[in-house]
Amino acid sequence: MHFILTVGSTSFSPLVASFLSPASLAALASLNPTSVTLQTGTSDLPSPLPPFPVALELHRFLPDLEQRVAQADLVISAGSILSFIRSTKTQSRTLILVPNSTLMDSHQADLADELEAKGWAIVCKSPGDLAETLNRLASGELAAPSAATYPPLDPTKVSSILDETLGF
């Protein structure tokens, strides 16, 4: 099973630090990953990296992030819409959203809550709760969102709305 943490192009040091904490890594290990990739953007990183049963593949930025997310079984990400769109292209993975509440009036929290209400994601309300969220997922207390509930991806929808709004 491949797991990926992605924070995009910004800094989300609290999420990276929480992911790499002993409690989160222990919870993650209980999910039996075969590989773990971290895409950390400009976030602060501990040195050295903590020990983990599988190698932690660490990258600031990944030109093939979309492909890696498509191959992942578990995606842990900041609560941006791009994370959701990337993760649903093949609709076969568990998505945990951790909103970055320091960005633009907590818009990521609003979006993440809506995606969770629809059953498309699990929301971890703050980076400090990540270990608990992973433990709940491992114990079966949290159910992985069902891929069957995702709507079909329509890549023309946004352009159609823009065209209509702009009068084209």
GROMACS .gro file of N, CA, C and O in nm, residues 4 59 61-71:
model
   52
    4ILE      N    1   0.068   0.881   0.064
    4ILE     CA    2   0.133   1.007   0.028
    4ILE      C    3   0.077   1.119   0.115
    4ILE      O    4  -0.043   1.126   0.141
   59HIS      N    5   1.021   1.486  -0.069
   59HIS     CA    6   1.039   1.580  -0.181
   59HIS      C    7   0.977   1.713  -0.143
   59HIS      O    8   0.869   1.718  -0.086
   61PHE      N    9   0.898   1.938  -0.390
   61PHE     CA   10   0.800   1.950  -0.498
   61PHE      C   11   0.813   1.827  -0.587
   61PHE      O   12   0.921   1.770  -0.599
   62LEU      N   13   0.703   1.788  -0.648
   62LEU     CA   14   0.703   1.671  -0.735
   62LEU      C   15   0.637   1.706  -0.868
   62LEU      O   16   0.518   1.739  -0.871
   63PRO      N   17   0.711   1.698  -0.978
   63PRO     CA   18   0.649   1.727  -1.108
   63PRO      C   19   0.543   1.623  -1.145
   63PRO      O   20   0.454   1.652  -1.223
   64ASP      N   21   0.552   1.505  -1.085
   64ASP     CA   22   0.456   1.399  -1.115
   64ASP      C   23   0.360   1.374  -0.997
   64ASP      O   24   0.313   1.262  -0.977
   65LEU      N   25   0.331   1.479  -0.923
   65LEU     CA   26   0.245   1.465  -0.804
   65LEU      C   27   0.110   1.403  -0.839
   65LEU      O   28   0.062   1.314  -0.769
   66GLU      N   29   0.050   1.447  -0.947
   66GLU     CA   30  -0.081   1.393  -0.985
   66GLU      C   31  -0.075   1.242  -1.007
   66GLU      O   32  -0.162   1.168  -0.961
   67GLN      N   33   0.029   1.194  -1.073
   67GLN     CA   34   0.045   1.050  -1.096
   67GLN      C   35   0.065   0.975  -0.965
   67GLN      O   36   0.011   0.868  -0.944
   68ARG      N   37   0.144   1.033  -0.876
   68ARG     CA   38   0.171   0.967  -0.749
   68ARG      C   39   0.045   0.961  -0.663
   68ARG      O   40   0.021   0.860  -0.597
   69VAL      N   41  -0.034   1.066  -0.665
   69VAL     CA   42  -0.160   1.064  -0.591
   69VAL      C   43  -0.253   0.959  -0.652
   69VAL      O   44  -0.320   0.885  -0.580
   70ALA      N   45  -0.255   0.950  -0.784
   70ALA     CA   46  -0.340   0.852  -0.850
   70ALA      C   47  -0.302   0.709  -0.813
   70ALA      O   48  -0.386   0.620  -0.814
   71GLN      N   49  -0.176   0.686  -0.779
   71GLN     CA   50  -0.129   0.552  -0.743
   71GLN      C   51  -0.140   0.523  -0.594
   71GLN      O   52  -0.119   0.410  -0.552
   0.00000   0.00000   0.00000
